[in-house]
mmCIF file of C-alpha atoms in Angstrom:
data_model
loop_
_atom_site.group_PDB
_atom_site.id
_atom_site.type_symbol
_atom_site.label_atom_id
_atom_site.label_comp_id
_atom_site.label_asym_id
_atom_site.label_seq_id
_atom_site.Cartn_x
_atom_site.Cartn_y
_atom_site.Cartn_z
ATOM 1 C CA MET A 1 -45.506 25.901 9.235
ATOM 2 C CA ARG A 2 -46.211 23.045 6.825
ATOM 3 C CA PHE A 3 -47.241 19.776 8.470
ATOM 4 C CA PRO A 4 -46.582 16.279 7.064
ATOM 5 C CA PRO A 5 -49.495 14.515 5.338
ATOM 6 C CA ILE A 6 -51.950 12.607 7.540
ATOM 7 C CA SER A 7 -50.980 9.291 5.912
ATOM 8 C CA TYR A 8 -47.374 9.867 7.015
ATOM 9 C CA LEU A 9 -48.387 10.626 10.610
ATOM 10 C CA ALA A 10 -50.777 7.673 10.781
ATOM 11 C CA ASN A 11 -48.309 5.043 9.580
ATOM 12 C CA HIS A 12 -45.121 3.644 11.020
ATOM 13 C CA VAL A 13 -42.321 4.808 8.730
ATOM 14 C CA SER A 14 -39.322 2.480 8.570
ATOM 15 C CA GLN A 15 -35.826 3.847 9.007
ATOM 16 C CA SER A 16 -34.193 5.026 5.809
ATOM 17 C CA ARG A 17 -31.038 3.214 4.723
ATOM 18 C CA VAL A 18 -30.315 5.400 1.702
ATOM 19 C CA SER A 19 -27.032 6.665 3.212
ATOM 20 C CA GLN A 20 -25.761 3.084 3.505
ATOM 21 C CA TYR A 21 -26.801 2.244 -0.050
ATOM 22 C CA PHE A 22 -25.169 5.455 -1.265
ATOM 23 C CA PHE A 23 -21.965 4.578 0.586
ATOM 24 C CA TYR A 24 -21.728 1.177 -1.135
ATOM 25 C CA CYS A 25 -22.436 2.599 -4.590
ATOM 26 C CA TYR A 26 -20.079 5.538 -4.174
ATOM 27 C CA LEU A 27 -17.361 3.196 -2.936
ATOM 28 C CA LEU A 28 -17.784 1.385 -6.255
ATOM 29 C CA VAL A 29 -17.348 4.715 -8.055
ATOM 30 C CA ILE A 30 -14.155 5.564 -6.143
ATOM 31 C CA LEU A 31 -12.586 2.164 -6.747
ATOM 32 C CA THR A 32 -13.555 2.299 -10.416
ATOM 33 C CA ILE A 33 -12.019 5.684 -11.144
ATOM 34 C CA SER A 34 -8.967 4.946 -8.969
ATOM 35 C CA PHE A 35 -8.037 1.722 -10.765
ATOM 36 C CA TYR A 36 -9.166 2.638 -14.311
ATOM 37 C CA PRO A 37 -8.277 1.314 -16.885
ATOM 38 C CA LEU A 38 -7.798 -1.842 -14.772
ATOM 39 C CA THR A 39 -5.025 -3.190 -17.030
ATOM 40 C CA GLY A 40 -1.246 -3.143 -17.275
ATOM 41 C CA TRP A 41 -0.470 -4.114 -13.687
ATOM 42 C CA ARG A 42 3.261 -4.196 -12.924
ATOM 43 C CA TYR A 43 5.817 -3.986 -10.122
ATOM 44 C CA THR A 44 8.466 -1.272 -10.497
ATOM 45 C CA GLY A 45 10.878 -2.688 -7.968
ATOM 46 C CA GLU A 46 10.606 0.352 -5.661
ATOM 47 C CA PRO A 47 9.935 -0.199 -1.924
ATOM 48 C CA ILE A 48 6.168 -0.572 -1.756
ATOM 49 C CA PHE A 49 5.710 1.472 1.436
ATOM 50 C CA ALA A 50 8.173 4.245 0.591
ATOM 51 C CA PHE A 51 5.613 6.713 -0.779
ATOM 52 C CA TYR A 52 3.917 7.014 2.623
ATOM 53 C CA THR A 53 6.969 8.886 3.970
ATOM 54 C CA TYR A 54 7.881 10.984 0.904
ATOM 55 C CA PRO A 55 8.391 14.694 1.734
ATOM 56 C CA LEU A 56 5.417 16.893 0.881
ATOM 57 C CA PRO A 57 4.599 17.867 -1.758
ATOM 58 C CA TYR A 58 6.336 15.024 -3.627
ATOM 59 C CA TYR A 59 3.945 15.240 -6.581
ATOM 60 C CA PHE A 60 1.537 18.171 -6.931
ATOM 61 C CA THR A 61 -0.892 19.527 -9.514
ATOM 62 C CA LEU A 62 -3.625 21.930 -8.475
ATOM 63 C CA PHE A 63 -6.315 20.283 -10.625
ATOM 64 C CA ASP A 64 -5.643 16.753 -9.416
ATOM 65 C CA ASN A 65 -5.550 17.740 -5.752
ATOM 66 C CA LEU A 66 -8.757 19.765 -6.040
ATOM 67 C CA VAL A 67 -10.426 16.743 -7.635
ATOM 68 C CA ASN A 68 -9.049 14.533 -4.861
ATOM 69 C CA VAL A 69 -10.630 16.753 -2.211
ATOM 70 C CA LEU A 70 -14.016 17.030 -3.943
ATOM 71 C CA ALA A 71 -14.179 13.327 -4.851
ATOM 72 C CA TYR A 72 -14.231 12.218 -1.211
ATOM 73 C CA VAL A 73 -16.765 14.783 0.028
ATOM 74 C CA PRO A 74 -19.796 12.589 -0.890
ATOM 75 C CA LEU A 75 -18.118 9.608 0.785
ATOM 76 C CA GLY A 76 -17.653 11.662 3.950
ATOM 77 C CA VAL A 77 -21.301 12.725 3.869
ATOM 78 C CA ALA A 78 -22.423 9.087 3.636
ATOM 79 C CA VAL A 79 -20.135 7.954 6.459
ATOM 80 C CA GLY A 80 -21.228 10.862 8.649
ATOM 81 C CA LEU A 81 -24.903 10.049 8.123
ATOM 82 C CA MET A 82 -24.250 6.411 8.998
ATOM 83 C CA ALA A 83 -22.592 7.343 12.309
ATOM 84 C CA ARG A 84 -24.754 6.609 15.361
ATOM 85 C CA ARG A 85 -23.569 9.708 17.248
ATOM 86 C CA ARG A 86 -23.092 13.147 15.753
ATOM 87 C CA TRP A 87 -20.033 14.040 17.798
ATOM 88 C CA TYR A 88 -17.806 11.529 16.020
ATOM 89 C CA ALA A 89 -19.354 11.824 12.531
ATOM 90 C CA TRP A 90 -16.630 13.995 11.008
ATOM 91 C CA PRO A 91 -13.653 12.250 12.714
ATOM 92 C CA LEU A 92 -15.017 8.887 11.554
ATOM 93 C CA ALA A 93 -15.493 10.225 8.018
ATOM 94 C CA ALA A 94 -11.940 11.604 7.959
ATOM 95 C CA LEU A 95 -10.522 8.311 9.304
ATOM 96 C CA ILE A 96 -12.376 6.082 6.840
ATOM 97 C CA GLY A 97 -11.600 8.406 3.941
ATOM 98 C CA THR A 98 -7.883 8.461 4.791
ATOM 99 C CA LEU A 99 -7.676 4.685 5.302
ATOM 100 C CA LEU A 100 -9.523 4.030 2.041
ATOM 101 C CA SER A 101 -7.306 6.484 0.188
ATOM 102 C CA GLY A 102 -4.173 4.935 1.704
ATOM 103 C CA SER A 103 -5.270 1.516 0.472
ATOM 104 C CA VAL A 104 -6.112 2.870 -2.972
ATOM 105 C CA GLU A 105 -2.769 4.686 -3.282
ATOM 106 C CA PHE A 106 -0.951 1.492 -2.280
ATOM 107 C CA VAL A 107 -2.642 -0.418 -5.115
ATOM 108 C CA GLN A 108 -2.168 2.406 -7.632
ATOM 109 C CA GLN A 109 1.620 2.068 -7.522
ATOM 110 C CA PHE A 110 1.173 -1.172 -9.487
ATOM 111 C CA LEU A 111 -0.760 0.574 -12.281
ATOM 112 C CA PRO A 112 0.818 2.351 -15.268
ATOM 113 C CA ASP A 113 0.244 6.125 -15.549
ATOM 114 C CA ARG A 114 -0.569 6.282 -11.827
ATOM 115 C CA VAL A 115 1.516 7.876 -9.077
ATOM 116 C CA ALA A 116 1.127 6.749 -5.471
ATOM 117 C CA SER A 117 1.071 9.929 -3.383
ATOM 118 C CA ASN A 118 0.775 10.636 0.314
ATOM 119 C CA LEU A 119 -0.482 14.118 -0.604
ATOM 120 C CA ASP A 120 -3.438 12.482 -2.372
ATOM 121 C CA MET A 121 -4.175 10.616 0.870
ATOM 122 C CA LEU A 122 -4.270 13.865 2.807
ATOM 123 C CA SER A 123 -6.432 15.527 0.138
ATOM 124 C CA ASN A 124 -8.876 12.630 0.136
ATOM 125 C CA GLY A 125 -9.006 12.539 3.916
ATOM 126 C CA PHE A 126 -9.618 16.303 4.032
ATOM 127 C CA GLY A 127 -12.449 15.917 1.511
ATOM 128 C CA ALA A 128 -14.023 13.139 3.582
ATOM 129 C CA CYS A 129 -13.696 15.354 6.670
ATOM 130 C CA ILE A 130 -15.539 18.163 4.860
ATOM 131 C CA GLY A 131 -18.235 15.651 3.954
ATOM 132 C CA GLY A 132 -18.488 14.564 7.569
ATOM 133 C CA VAL A 133 -19.040 18.170 8.644
ATOM 134 C CA LEU A 134 -21.694 18.626 5.950
ATOM 135 C CA SER A 135 -23.429 15.477 7.206
ATOM 136 C CA LEU A 136 -24.068 17.262 10.508
ATOM 137 C CA ILE A 137 -26.184 19.772 8.578
ATOM 138 C CA ILE A 138 -27.984 17.123 6.543
ATOM 139 C CA ALA A 139 -28.634 15.050 9.690
ATOM 140 C CA ASN A 140 -30.669 17.929 11.087
ATOM 141 C CA ARG A 141 -34.086 16.686 12.216
ATOM 142 C CA ARG A 142 -35.869 19.025 9.813
ATOM 143 C CA TRP A 143 -33.941 17.708 6.802
ATOM 144 C CA GLN A 144 -34.433 14.108 7.912
ATOM 145 C CA ARG A 145 -38.183 14.576 8.309
ATOM 146 C CA ALA A 146 -38.384 16.237 4.883
ATOM 147 C CA TRP A 147 -36.656 13.202 3.355
ATOM 148 C CA GLN A 148 -38.919 10.766 5.216
ATOM 149 C CA VAL A 149 -42.024 12.643 4.057
ATOM 150 C CA PHE A 150 -40.756 12.698 0.456
ATOM 151 C CA ARG A 151 -39.990 8.974 0.582
ATOM 152 C CA HIS A 152 -43.399 8.186 2.048
ATOM 153 C CA SER A 153 -45.263 10.420 -0.412
ATOM 154 C CA HIS A 154 -43.471 9.716 -3.683
ATOM 155 C CA LEU A 155 -41.404 6.503 -3.552
ATOM 156 C CA ALA A 156 -42.706 2.953 -3.764
ATOM 157 C CA ASP A 157 -43.174 1.169 -0.445
ATOM 158 C CA SER A 158 -40.089 -0.999 -0.688
ATOM 159 C CA THR A 159 -36.419 -1.098 0.258
ATOM 160 C CA LEU A 160 -35.855 -1.609 -3.438
ATOM 161 C CA ALA A 161 -37.000 1.971 -4.143
ATOM 162 C CA GLU A 162 -34.111 3.424 -2.113
ATOM 163 C CA TRP A 163 -31.619 1.071 -3.750
ATOM 164 C CA GLY A 164 -33.035 2.037 -7.128
ATOM 165 C CA LEU A 165 -32.856 5.753 -6.371
ATOM 166 C CA VAL A 166 -29.165 5.488 -5.468
ATOM 167 C CA TRP A 167 -28.442 3.333 -8.522
ATOM 168 C CA LEU A 168 -30.249 5.893 -10.672
ATOM 169 C CA GLY A 169 -27.773 8.469 -9.358
ATOM 170 C CA LEU A 170 -24.970 6.419 -10.932
ATOM 171 C CA TRP A 171 -26.748 6.648 -14.293
ATOM 172 C CA PHE A 172 -26.080 10.393 -14.377
ATOM 173 C CA ILE A 173 -22.351 9.618 -14.205
ATOM 174 C CA THR A 174 -22.682 7.703 -17.492
ATOM 175 C CA GLN A 175 -23.561 11.019 -19.160
ATOM 176 C CA PHE A 176 -20.252 12.664 -18.160
ATOM 177 C CA ASP A 177 -18.568 11.837 -21.492
ATOM 178 C CA PRO A 178 -19.864 14.366 -24.060
ATOM 179 C CA SER A 179 -18.338 12.458 -26.980
ATOM 180 C CA VAL A 180 -20.904 9.708 -26.332
ATOM 181 C CA PRO A 181 -24.399 10.586 -27.636
ATOM 182 C CA PHE A 182 -27.099 11.365 -25.077
ATOM 183 C CA LEU A 183 -28.591 8.029 -23.999
ATOM 184 C CA GLY A 184 -26.378 6.445 -26.630
ATOM 185 C CA VAL A 185 -25.247 2.839 -26.366
ATOM 186 C CA VAL A 186 -22.660 2.938 -29.167
ATOM 187 C CA VAL A 187 -20.384 5.607 -30.616
ATOM 188 C CA ALA A 188 -19.649 6.000 -34.310
ATOM 189 C CA PRO A 189 -15.850 6.371 -34.353
ATOM 190 C CA ARG A 190 -14.111 9.239 -36.088
ATOM 191 C CA GLY A 191 -10.985 8.844 -38.153
ATOM 192 C CA ILE A 192 -10.012 6.123 -40.601
ATOM 193 C CA PRO A 193 -12.999 3.980 -41.794
ATOM 194 C CA GLN A 194 -13.004 0.493 -40.325
ATOM 195 C CA PRO A 195 -13.943 -2.608 -42.333
ATOM 196 C CA PHE A 196 -16.624 -4.916 -40.887
ATOM 197 C CA ASP A 197 -19.071 -7.621 -41.954
ATOM 198 C CA SER A 198 -22.609 -6.303 -42.243
ATOM 199 C CA PRO A 199 -25.644 -8.658 -42.188
ATOM 200 C CA LEU A 200 -27.468 -6.112 -44.377
ATOM 201 C CA ALA A 201 -26.698 -5.164 -47.956
ATOM 202 C CA ASP A 202 -26.332 -1.547 -46.830
ATOM 203 C CA PRO A 203 -23.632 -1.352 -44.087
ATOM 204 C CA ALA A 204 -24.456 2.291 -43.297
ATOM 205 C CA LEU A 205 -28.093 1.357 -42.674
ATOM 206 C CA PHE A 206 -26.983 -1.436 -40.336
ATOM 207 C CA LEU A 207 -24.920 0.990 -38.252
ATOM 208 C CA SER A 208 -27.745 3.540 -38.201
ATOM 209 C CA LEU A 209 -30.243 0.932 -37.017
ATOM 210 C CA LEU A 210 -27.928 -0.147 -34.211
ATOM 211 C CA GLU A 211 -27.267 3.427 -33.071
ATOM 212 C CA ALA A 212 -30.913 4.512 -33.197
ATOM 213 C CA GLY A 213 -32.147 1.221 -31.749
ATOM 214 C CA GLY A 214 -29.649 1.364 -28.903
ATOM 215 C CA MET A 215 -30.753 4.866 -27.972
ATOM 216 C CA MET A 216 -34.429 3.868 -28.109
ATOM 217 C CA LEU A 217 -33.880 0.827 -25.892
ATOM 218 C CA HIS A 218 -31.760 2.801 -23.434
ATOM 219 C CA LEU A 219 -34.404 5.528 -23.231
ATOM 220 C CA VAL A 220 -37.213 3.041 -22.632
ATOM 221 C CA GLY A 221 -35.171 1.090 -20.082
ATOM 222 C CA VAL A 222 -34.155 4.132 -18.027
ATOM 223 C CA ALA A 223 -37.659 5.620 -18.151
ATOM 224 C CA LEU A 224 -39.305 2.393 -16.983
ATOM 225 C CA PHE A 225 -36.623 2.004 -14.311
ATOM 226 C CA VAL A 226 -37.680 5.402 -12.941
ATOM 227 C CA SER A 227 -41.360 4.492 -13.205
ATOM 228 C CA VAL A 228 -40.884 1.437 -10.985
ATOM 229 C CA LEU A 229 -39.519 3.596 -8.166
ATOM 230 C CA VAL A 230 -42.492 5.988 -8.133
ATOM 231 C CA LYS A 231 -45.370 5.377 -5.738
ATOM 232 C CA HIS A 232 -48.254 6.893 -7.729
ATOM 233 C CA VAL A 233 -48.875 6.131 -11.390
ATOM 234 C CA ARG A 234 -49.994 9.705 -12.032
ATOM 235 C CA GLU A 235 -46.508 10.922 -11.071
ATOM 236 C CA VAL A 236 -44.676 8.609 -13.488
ATOM 237 C CA PRO A 237 -44.609 10.960 -16.533
ATOM 238 C CA ALA A 238 -43.309 13.870 -14.448
ATOM 239 C CA ALA A 239 -40.630 11.656 -12.827
ATOM 240 C CA ILE A 240 -39.476 10.432 -16.243
ATOM 241 C CA ARG A 241 -39.352 13.955 -17.682
ATOM 242 C CA LEU A 242 -37.439 15.266 -14.666
ATOM 243 C CA THR A 243 -34.877 12.446 -14.847
ATOM 244 C CA LEU A 244 -34.273 12.829 -18.582
ATOM 245 C CA LEU A 245 -34.074 16.618 -18.291
ATOM 246 C CA ALA A 246 -31.526 16.307 -15.466
ATOM 247 C CA GLY A 247 -29.516 13.848 -17.578
ATOM 248 C CA LEU A 248 -29.591 16.272 -20.504
ATOM 249 C CA VAL A 249 -28.396 19.108 -18.239
ATOM 250 C CA VAL A 250 -25.482 16.905 -17.090
ATOM 251 C CA LYS A 251 -24.592 16.145 -20.723
ATOM 252 C CA LEU A 252 -24.750 19.839 -21.689
ATOM 253 C CA THR A 253 -22.692 20.857 -18.664
ATOM 254 C CA PHE A 254 -19.863 18.457 -19.453
ATOM 255 C CA ALA A 255 -20.056 19.287 -23.155
ATOM 256 C CA GLY A 256 -19.508 22.929 -22.259
ATOM 257 C CA MET A 257 -16.658 22.054 -19.872
ATOM 258 C CA LEU A 258 -14.770 19.491 -21.946
ATOM 259 C CA LEU A 259 -15.513 19.967 -25.656
ATOM 260 C CA GLN A 260 -14.105 22.475 -28.075
ATOM 261 C CA PRO A 261 -16.744 25.181 -28.753
ATOM 262 C CA ALA A 262 -17.170 24.023 -32.347
ATOM 263 C CA GLN A 263 -17.892 20.467 -31.125
ATOM 264 C CA PHE A 264 -20.503 21.383 -28.505
ATOM 265 C CA PHE A 265 -23.197 19.226 -30.154
ATOM 266 C CA ALA A 266 -20.997 16.176 -30.753
ATOM 267 C CA TRP A 267 -23.304 14.231 -28.374
ATOM 268 C CA ILE A 268 -26.319 14.338 -30.716
ATOM 269 C CA ASN A 269 -26.963 13.258 -34.306
ATOM 270 C CA ARG A 270 -29.805 12.213 -36.597
ATOM 271 C CA ASN A 271 -29.891 8.589 -35.421
ATOM 272 C CA ILE A 272 -30.101 9.674 -31.782
ATOM 273 C CA VAL A 273 -33.020 11.982 -32.578
ATOM 274 C CA ILE A 274 -34.871 9.226 -34.462
ATOM 275 C CA GLY A 275 -34.255 6.675 -31.711
ATOM 276 C CA GLY A 276 -35.411 9.141 -29.085
ATOM 277 C CA ALA A 277 -38.596 9.955 -30.995
ATOM 278 C CA VAL A 278 -39.498 6.263 -31.357
ATOM 279 C CA GLY A 279 -38.704 5.674 -27.677
ATOM 280 C CA VAL A 280 -41.003 8.505 -26.596
ATOM 281 C CA LEU A 281 -43.831 7.053 -28.700
ATOM 282 C CA LEU A 282 -43.371 3.652 -27.055
ATOM 283 C CA LEU A 283 -43.323 5.192 -23.594
ATOM 284 C CA TRP A 284 -46.647 6.875 -24.314
ATOM 285 C CA GLY A 285 -48.296 3.503 -23.766
ATOM 286 C CA LEU A 286 -45.777 1.615 -21.634
ATOM 287 C CA TRP A 287 -45.839 3.925 -18.601
ATOM 288 C CA GLN A 288 -49.468 2.991 -17.882
ATOM 289 C CA LEU A 289 -48.724 -0.728 -17.474
ATOM 290 C CA HIS A 290 -48.785 -2.331 -14.047
ATOM 291 C CA ARG A 291 -45.569 -1.959 -12.072
ATOM 292 C CA ARG A 292 -44.449 -5.566 -12.527
ATOM 293 C CA LEU A 293 -44.980 -5.394 -16.296
ATOM 294 C CA ARG A 294 -43.095 -2.091 -16.492
ATOM 295 C CA ALA A 295 -40.244 -3.658 -14.558
ATOM 296 C CA MET A 296 -40.116 -6.667 -16.862
ATOM 297 C CA VAL A 297 -40.263 -4.587 -20.064
ATOM 298 C CA GLY A 298 -37.612 -2.214 -18.679
ATOM 299 C CA ALA A 299 -35.296 -5.128 -17.869
ATOM 300 C CA LEU A 300 -35.753 -6.536 -21.381
ATOM 301 C CA ALA A 301 -35.095 -3.124 -22.938
ATOM 302 C CA LEU A 302 -31.851 -2.610 -21.019
ATOM 303 C CA ALA A 303 -30.716 -6.177 -21.749
ATOM 304 C CA ALA A 304 -31.390 -5.564 -25.443
ATOM 305 C CA ALA A 305 -29.438 -2.291 -25.257
ATOM 306 C CA VAL A 306 -26.467 -4.216 -23.867
ATOM 307 C CA ALA A 307 -26.824 -6.671 -26.768
ATOM 308 C CA VAL A 308 -26.682 -3.754 -29.206
ATOM 309 C CA GLY A 309 -23.347 -2.777 -27.675
ATOM 310 C CA TRP A 310 -22.103 -6.327 -28.243
ATOM 311 C CA LEU A 311 -23.226 -6.263 -31.877
ATOM 312 C CA TRP A 312 -21.581 -2.915 -32.641
ATOM 313 C CA PRO A 313 -18.693 -3.822 -34.972
ATOM 314 C CA LEU A 314 -16.557 -0.660 -34.729
ATOM 315 C CA SER A 315 -13.942 0.370 -32.176
ATOM 316 C CA PRO A 316 -13.274 3.914 -30.915
ATOM 317 C CA GLN A 317 -10.092 5.631 -32.120
ATOM 318 C CA LEU A 318 -8.584 7.727 -29.339
ATOM 319 C CA SER A 319 -6.340 9.733 -31.645
ATOM 320 C CA ALA A 320 -9.354 10.871 -33.673
ATOM 321 C CA THR A 321 -11.500 11.638 -30.610
ATOM 322 C CA LEU A 322 -9.020 13.749 -28.596
ATOM 323 C CA PRO A 323 -9.248 16.808 -30.920
ATOM 324 C CA LEU A 324 -12.887 17.181 -29.846
ATOM 325 C CA PHE A 325 -11.784 18.129 -26.344
ATOM 326 C CA ARG A 326 -10.198 21.225 -24.865
ATOM 327 C CA TRP A 327 -8.720 19.291 -21.900
ATOM 328 C CA ASN A 328 -5.641 17.074 -22.012
ATOM 329 C CA TYR A 329 -5.910 13.304 -21.896
ATOM 330 C CA GLY A 330 -4.788 12.987 -18.262
ATOM 331 C CA HIS A 331 -7.606 15.214 -17.011
ATOM 332 C CA LEU A 332 -10.154 13.582 -19.316
ATOM 333 C CA MET A 333 -9.460 10.193 -17.744
ATOM 334 C CA HIS A 334 -11.095 11.410 -14.525
ATOM 335 C CA PHE A 335 -14.455 11.898 -16.239
ATOM 336 C CA ASN A 336 -14.565 9.924 -19.476
ATOM 337 C CA GLY A 337 -12.982 6.826 -17.967
ATOM 338 C CA LEU A 338 -15.412 6.910 -15.056
ATOM 339 C CA ALA A 339 -18.373 7.399 -17.413
ATOM 340 C CA SER A 340 -17.213 4.512 -19.596
ATOM 341 C CA VAL A 341 -16.743 1.968 -16.803
ATOM 342 C CA ILE A 342 -19.914 2.931 -14.915
ATOM 343 C CA GLY A 343 -21.758 2.861 -18.245
ATOM 344 C CA ASP A 344 -20.630 -0.735 -18.732
ATOM 345 C CA VAL A 345 -21.708 -1.772 -15.233
ATOM 346 C CA TRP A 346 -24.912 0.243 -14.774
ATOM 347 C CA PRO A 347 -27.270 -1.721 -17.083
ATOM 348 C CA TYR A 348 -26.529 -5.002 -15.326
ATOM 349 C CA GLY A 349 -27.337 -3.573 -11.898
ATOM 350 C CA ALA A 350 -30.467 -1.905 -13.283
ATOM 351 C CA VAL A 351 -31.651 -5.176 -14.836
ATOM 352 C CA LEU A 352 -31.192 -6.973 -11.500
ATOM 353 C CA ILE A 353 -33.164 -4.262 -9.675
ATOM 354 C CA LEU A 354 -35.954 -4.389 -12.267
ATOM 355 C CA LEU A 355 -36.151 -8.179 -12.054
ATOM 356 C CA TRP A 356 -36.259 -7.858 -8.266
ATOM 357 C CA ALA A 357 -39.145 -5.435 -8.662
ATOM 358 C CA ALA A 358 -40.956 -7.712 -11.100
ATOM 359 C CA LEU A 359 -40.737 -10.625 -8.672
ATOM 360 C CA SER A 360 -41.299 -8.895 -5.327
ATOM 361 C CA MET A 361 -43.167 -5.605 -5.703
ATOM 362 C CA ALA A 362 -46.933 -5.934 -5.645
ATOM 363 C CA ASN A 363 -49.117 -4.063 -8.120
ATOM 364 C CA SER A 364 -51.597 -3.470 -5.302
ATOM 365 C CA GLY A 365 -49.170 -1.017 -3.676
ATOM 366 C CA GLU A 366 -49.428 1.312 -6.658
ATOM 367 C CA HIS A 367 -51.930 4.140 -6.660
ATOM 368 C CA TRP A 368 -53.237 6.664 -9.132
ATOM 369 C CA SER A 369 -53.952 9.297 -6.498
#
């Protein structure tokens, strides 16, 4: 039997709130994907409560209903872990999941290309119920102690570290779209060339600098974001490598799922490789800075990456991008739309967390051993 470290046993360990933070962030994810693309609101003139009593199944596709079940499982897990008593964890998860889904479906009837469905409500509620049951396993004392020991041993001594860990989880969602380069900030559109004003004599060089620079800044920002969450400086390189490797695995997985076989490497190009190489060289020295300095540099890097996105003069062409994929547009919206919207929001939240770290987290709490 493996015992916790002496430092864990000798110190009072505060209660973890990661399930609550996860619930709030995942709620953001659900609302984002449910209301995407957030435009074109209209009223059809149909009775607004009629869909609740439609005969089942009024509208059914196997893929959509499977996604509806799976999408609410993490929400159910979070709700179940937040419950004070185990006996009502799964009923509470099912109730909250169904009520949330019912509210979402009500709003979706005012969006184009969306169908309000009572079957979706039942699927979502069933998924949340499954999550609530799974939470009973995760809430096991052995699992909880393992998490507490991990948090004590490897995460910075701050509530911010748990917030940051959950927010980092959202970053992996930004890698769901395989048509966007790995750690890319901008996407060179396919199709008809687009005219634009270049501040440089060579327009192609201007675009290359933006694409490579955006990747470099994104890489540095994400890596330093991870470094701020780690307790011991000696563990920073391994944490960065593990995060980037996991992100690459996510990108490869969705490339294999969504892209045509001949387009499997559409997410990488020469500019991305150059930007990544320069970013790695910069990180060689930056990871050894004090925590507050790493937080400040990371915030500046991510803010600059956002600025690169603003400066990018070209617009994506959907008609030229769709041939890259093996899935139809309706199914792609579940993943690419989510990745796009979360990708727009994530840097701002990360910058706020890094600034919070720069202002509140003491360098004295950081150790090399």
